[in-house]
Amino acid sequence: ECASSCALAASWSAPLTLDLGNVGSSSAIATDLTGRVHVIYRSDRLQTLQYATCLSGCTVLTSWSFATADNSSSLIGINPSIYVTPDGIVNATYYDGINSFIRFARCLALCGVDANWANGTPDTGPFVGRSSAIVMDGAVRHVVYQDSGGRNLKYATCVATDCLQAA
């Protein structure tokens, strides 16, 4: 949180260290319309994609809720991207380093609960999604991601409700 001139270190609040053991090698952050902070990150210790959220007092560890968003492989959650819709639906893209393709995760509500996360694979590659970004325009999800095999940038959209399956 920055008070005024964010170019000055003195303007920033004291950082909170989420001392959760070897986490954050890849991470992304977003806020929603209520000001809630949403973080998606890779836990190297747990070998999972983790989610954390906080509405207020976010410089205090006990203000955060945590969940596992995906644990489908031991190299899941590399280079995540996150987007939160105006109605609070959390969407994320990230890379599965074991299977070498992009993954998608979605949570409709109560995202601090592991069971509320659904996962899918928008493109089975191979070697796609090492880096990705996701945004939404109304009901349309827009995703760009790297095709490492062909050394290209790929763009895909999804208008389905769940978007958990490859096209």
Tab-separated table of N, CA and C in Angstrom, residues 93-156:
chain	number	residue	atom	x	y	z
A	93	THR	N	-4.937	-18.164	-15.048
A	93	THR	CA	-4.241	-19.041	-15.976
A	93	THR	C	-2.831	-19.244	-15.431
A	94	TYR	N	-2.228	-20.379	-15.783
A	94	TYR	CA	-0.907	-20.726	-15.280
A	94	TYR	C	-0.394	-21.926	-16.058
A	95	TYR	N	0.847	-22.262	-15.829
A	95	TYR	CA	1.508	-23.325	-16.588
A	95	TYR	C	1.673	-24.583	-15.746
A	96	ASP	N	1.460	-25.724	-16.391
A	96	ASP	CA	1.714	-27.034	-15.804
A	96	ASP	C	3.025	-27.541	-16.398
A	97	GLY	N	4.097	-27.477	-15.618
A	97	GLY	CA	5.421	-27.833	-16.112
A	97	GLY	C	5.633	-29.315	-16.358
A	98	ILE	N	4.828	-30.172	-15.771
A	98	ILE	CA	4.932	-31.614	-16.021
A	98	ILE	C	4.311	-31.959	-17.366
A	99	ASN	N	3.116	-31.461	-17.614
A	99	ASN	CA	2.399	-31.788	-18.850
A	99	ASN	C	2.654	-30.797	-19.980
A	100	SER	N	3.334	-29.701	-19.679
A	100	SER	CA	3.740	-28.695	-20.672
A	100	SER	C	2.572	-28.036	-21.387
A	101	PHE	N	1.548	-27.639	-20.592
A	101	PHE	CA	0.468	-26.868	-21.195
A	101	PHE	C	-0.156	-25.901	-20.204
A	102	ILE	N	-0.931	-24.984	-20.768
A	102	ILE	CA	-1.617	-23.964	-19.982
A	102	ILE	C	-2.774	-24.592	-19.216
A	103	ARG	N	-3.034	-24.055	-18.018
A	103	ARG	CA	-4.170	-24.486	-17.205
A	103	ARG	C	-5.019	-23.265	-16.858
A	104	PHE	N	-6.260	-23.523	-16.525
A	104	PHE	CA	-7.223	-22.491	-16.156
A	104	PHE	C	-7.884	-22.905	-14.850
A	105	ALA	N	-8.034	-21.968	-13.932
A	105	ALA	CA	-8.749	-22.220	-12.681
A	105	ALA	C	-9.808	-21.146	-12.494
A	106	ARG	N	-10.926	-21.566	-11.888
A	106	ARG	CA	-12.022	-20.640	-11.664
A	106	ARG	C	-12.654	-20.931	-10.309
A	107	CYS	N	-13.010	-19.868	-9.615
A	107	CYS	CA	-13.749	-19.993	-8.357
A	107	CYS	C	-14.913	-19.015	-8.395
A	108	LEU	N	-16.107	-19.528	-8.155
A	108	LEU	CA	-17.303	-18.696	-8.221
A	108	LEU	C	-17.571	-17.931	-6.920
A	109	ALA	N	-17.228	-18.515	-5.788
A	109	ALA	CA	-17.490	-17.877	-4.489
A	109	ALA	C	-16.734	-18.619	-3.390
A	110	LEU	N	-16.543	-17.955	-2.265
A	110	LEU	CA	-15.849	-18.550	-1.122
A	110	LEU	C	-14.545	-19.220	-1.556
A	111	CYS	N	-13.704	-18.436	-2.189
A	111	CYS	CA	-12.487	-18.966	-2.810
A	111	CYS	C	-11.413	-19.375	-1.810
A	112	GLY	N	-11.612	-19.084	-0.538
A	112	GLY	CA	-10.697	-19.556	0.486
A	112	GLY	C	-10.925	-21.016	0.859
A	113	VAL	N	-11.827	-21.689	0.131
A	113	VAL	CA	-12.126	-23.106	0.351
A	113	VAL	C	-11.623	-23.894	-0.860
A	114	ASP	N	-10.738	-24.874	-0.623
A	114	ASP	CA	-10.142	-25.661	-1.716
A	114	ASP	C	-11.190	-26.220	-2.678
A	115	ALA	N	-12.264	-26.780	-2.153
A	115	ALA	CA	-13.267	-27.472	-2.968
A	115	ALA	C	-14.015	-26.540	-3.924
A	116	ASN	N	-13.923	-25.234	-3.738
A	116	ASN	CA	-14.646	-24.299	-4.597
A	116	ASN	C	-13.893	-23.942	-5.874
A	117	TRP	N	-12.720	-24.502	-6.049
A	117	TRP	CA	-11.929	-24.253	-7.254
A	117	TRP	C	-12.161	-25.347	-8.282
A	118	ALA	N	-12.348	-24.933	-9.541
A	118	ALA	CA	-12.476	-25.869	-10.666
A	118	ALA	C	-11.335	-25.577	-11.633
A	119	ASN	N	-10.825	-26.614	-12.272
A	119	ASN	CA	-9.656	-26.472	-13.138
A	119	ASN	C	-9.893	-27.114	-14.491
A	120	GLY	N	-9.204	-26.587	-15.491
A	120	GLY	CA	-9.295	-27.159	-16.827
A	120	GLY	C	-8.059	-26.841	-17.640
A	121	THR	N	-8.079	-27.312	-18.864
A	121	THR	CA	-6.946	-27.155	-19.767
A	121	THR	C	-7.432	-26.560	-21.085
A	122	PRO	N	-7.231	-25.247	-21.307
A	122	PRO	CA	-7.714	-24.621	-22.529
A	122	PRO	C	-6.968	-25.044	-23.803
A	123	ASP	N	-5.720	-25.485	-23.662
A	123	ASP	CA	-4.928	-25.877	-24.837
A	123	ASP	C	-3.941	-26.937	-24.365
A	124	THR	N	-3.983	-28.103	-24.985
A	124	THR	CA	-3.135	-29.206	-24.551
A	124	THR	C	-1.792	-29.241	-25.262
A	125	GLY	N	-1.513	-28.207	-26.025
A	125	GLY	CA	-0.161	-28.011	-26.564
A	125	GLY	C	0.287	-28.967	-27.637
A	126	PRO	N	1.495	-29.387	-27.518
A	126	PRO	CA	2.376	-29.310	-26.359
A	126	PRO	C	3.142	-27.985	-26.272
A	127	PHE	N	3.727	-27.761	-25.130
A	127	PHE	CA	4.608	-26.626	-24.842
A	127	PHE	C	3.919	-25.276	-25.036
A	128	VAL	N	2.704	-25.152	-24.502
A	128	VAL	CA	1.969	-23.887	-24.592
A	128	VAL	C	1.613	-23.367	-23.204
A	129	GLY	N	1.721	-22.071	-23.022
A	129	GLY	CA	1.266	-21.435	-21.804
A	129	GLY	C	2.326	-21.157	-20.766
A	130	ARG	N	3.592	-21.257	-21.136
A	130	ARG	CA	4.668	-21.000	-20.167
A	130	ARG	C	4.499	-19.628	-19.516
A	131	SER	N	4.030	-18.663	-20.269
A	131	SER	CA	3.628	-17.372	-19.709
A	131	SER	C	2.267	-17.042	-20.298
A	132	SER	N	1.392	-16.450	-19.477
A	132	SER	CA	0.032	-16.184	-19.943
A	132	SER	C	-0.534	-14.975	-19.216
A	133	ALA	N	-1.609	-14.451	-19.771
A	133	ALA	CA	-2.354	-13.363	-19.139
A	133	ALA	C	-3.828	-13.559	-19.452
A	134	ILE	N	-4.688	-13.185	-18.500
A	134	ILE	CA	-6.128	-13.330	-18.674
A	134	ILE	C	-6.826	-12.028	-18.295
A	135	VAL	N	-7.813	-11.639	-19.095
A	135	VAL	CA	-8.710	-10.529	-18.783
A	135	VAL	C	-10.102	-10.942	-19.241
A	136	MET	N	-11.094	-10.169	-18.832
A	136	MET	CA	-12.462	-10.434	-19.280
A	136	MET	C	-13.101	-9.148	-19.756
A	137	ASP	N	-13.964	-9.315	-20.739
A	137	ASP	CA	-14.750	-8.235	-21.304
A	137	ASP	C	-16.193	-8.725	-21.278
A	138	GLY	N	-16.933	-8.357	-20.248
A	138	GLY	CA	-18.272	-8.917	-20.083
A	138	GLY	C	-18.155	-10.399	-19.772
A	139	ALA	N	-18.797	-11.231	-20.582
A	139	ALA	CA	-18.773	-12.681	-20.364
A	139	ALA	C	-17.641	-13.374	-21.115
A	140	VAL	N	-16.838	-12.627	-21.848
A	140	VAL	CA	-15.785	-13.226	-22.674
A	140	VAL	C	-14.444	-13.196	-21.940
A	141	ARG	N	-13.848	-14.370	-21.780
A	141	ARG	CA	-12.488	-14.469	-21.239
A	141	ARG	C	-11.513	-14.388	-22.398
A	142	HIS	N	-10.518	-13.521	-22.270
A	142	HIS	CA	-9.464	-13.380	-23.279
A	142	HIS	C	-8.157	-13.854	-22.651
A	143	VAL	N	-7.469	-14.751	-23.324
A	143	VAL	CA	-6.216	-15.282	-22.805
A	143	VAL	C	-5.155	-15.198	-23.900
A	144	VAL	N	-3.989	-14.693	-23.541
A	144	VAL	CA	-2.822	-14.758	-24.423
A	144	VAL	C	-1.772	-15.590	-23.707
A	145	TYR	N	-1.040	-16.373	-24.493
A	145	TYR	CA	-0.041	-17.239	-23.889
A	145	TYR	C	1.000	-17.648	-24.921
A	146	GLN	N	2.132	-18.058	-24.405
A	146	GLN	CA	3.262	-18.411	-25.252
A	146	GLN	C	3.141	-19.836	-25.774
A	147	ASP	N	3.438	-19.998	-27.067
A	147	ASP	CA	3.615	-21.314	-27.677
A	147	ASP	C	5.121	-21.506	-27.790
A	148	SER	N	5.711	-22.165	-26.797
A	148	SER	CA	7.164	-22.325	-26.755
A	148	SER	C	7.679	-23.179	-27.897
A	149	GLY	N	6.890	-24.177	-28.310
A	149	GLY	CA	7.310	-25.050	-29.406
A	149	GLY	C	7.420	-24.306	-30.718
A	150	GLY	N	6.413	-23.500	-31.033
A	150	GLY	CA	6.407	-22.750	-32.286
A	150	GLY	C	6.941	-21.341	-32.156
A	151	ARG	N	7.301	-20.968	-30.929
A	151	ARG	CA	7.799	-19.623	-30.625
A	151	ARG	C	6.838	-18.544	-31.113
A	152	ASN	N	5.573	-18.736	-30.776
A	152	ASN	CA	4.522	-17.814	-31.174
A	152	ASN	C	3.730	-17.371	-29.958
A	153	LEU	N	2.935	-16.349	-30.149
A	153	LEU	CA	1.977	-15.912	-29.154
A	153	LEU	C	0.620	-16.441	-29.584
A	154	LYS	N	-0.105	-17.054	-28.674
A	154	LYS	CA	-1.443	-17.559	-28.973
A	154	LYS	C	-2.476	-16.694	-28.248
A	155	TYR	N	-3.641	-16.587	-28.854
A	155	TYR	CA	-4.758	-15.837	-28.279
A	155	TYR	C	-5.996	-16.723	-28.366
A	156	ALA	N	-6.715	-16.841	-27.268
A	156	ALA	CA	-7.931	-17.645	-27.249
A	156	ALA	C	-8.990	-16.914	-26.441
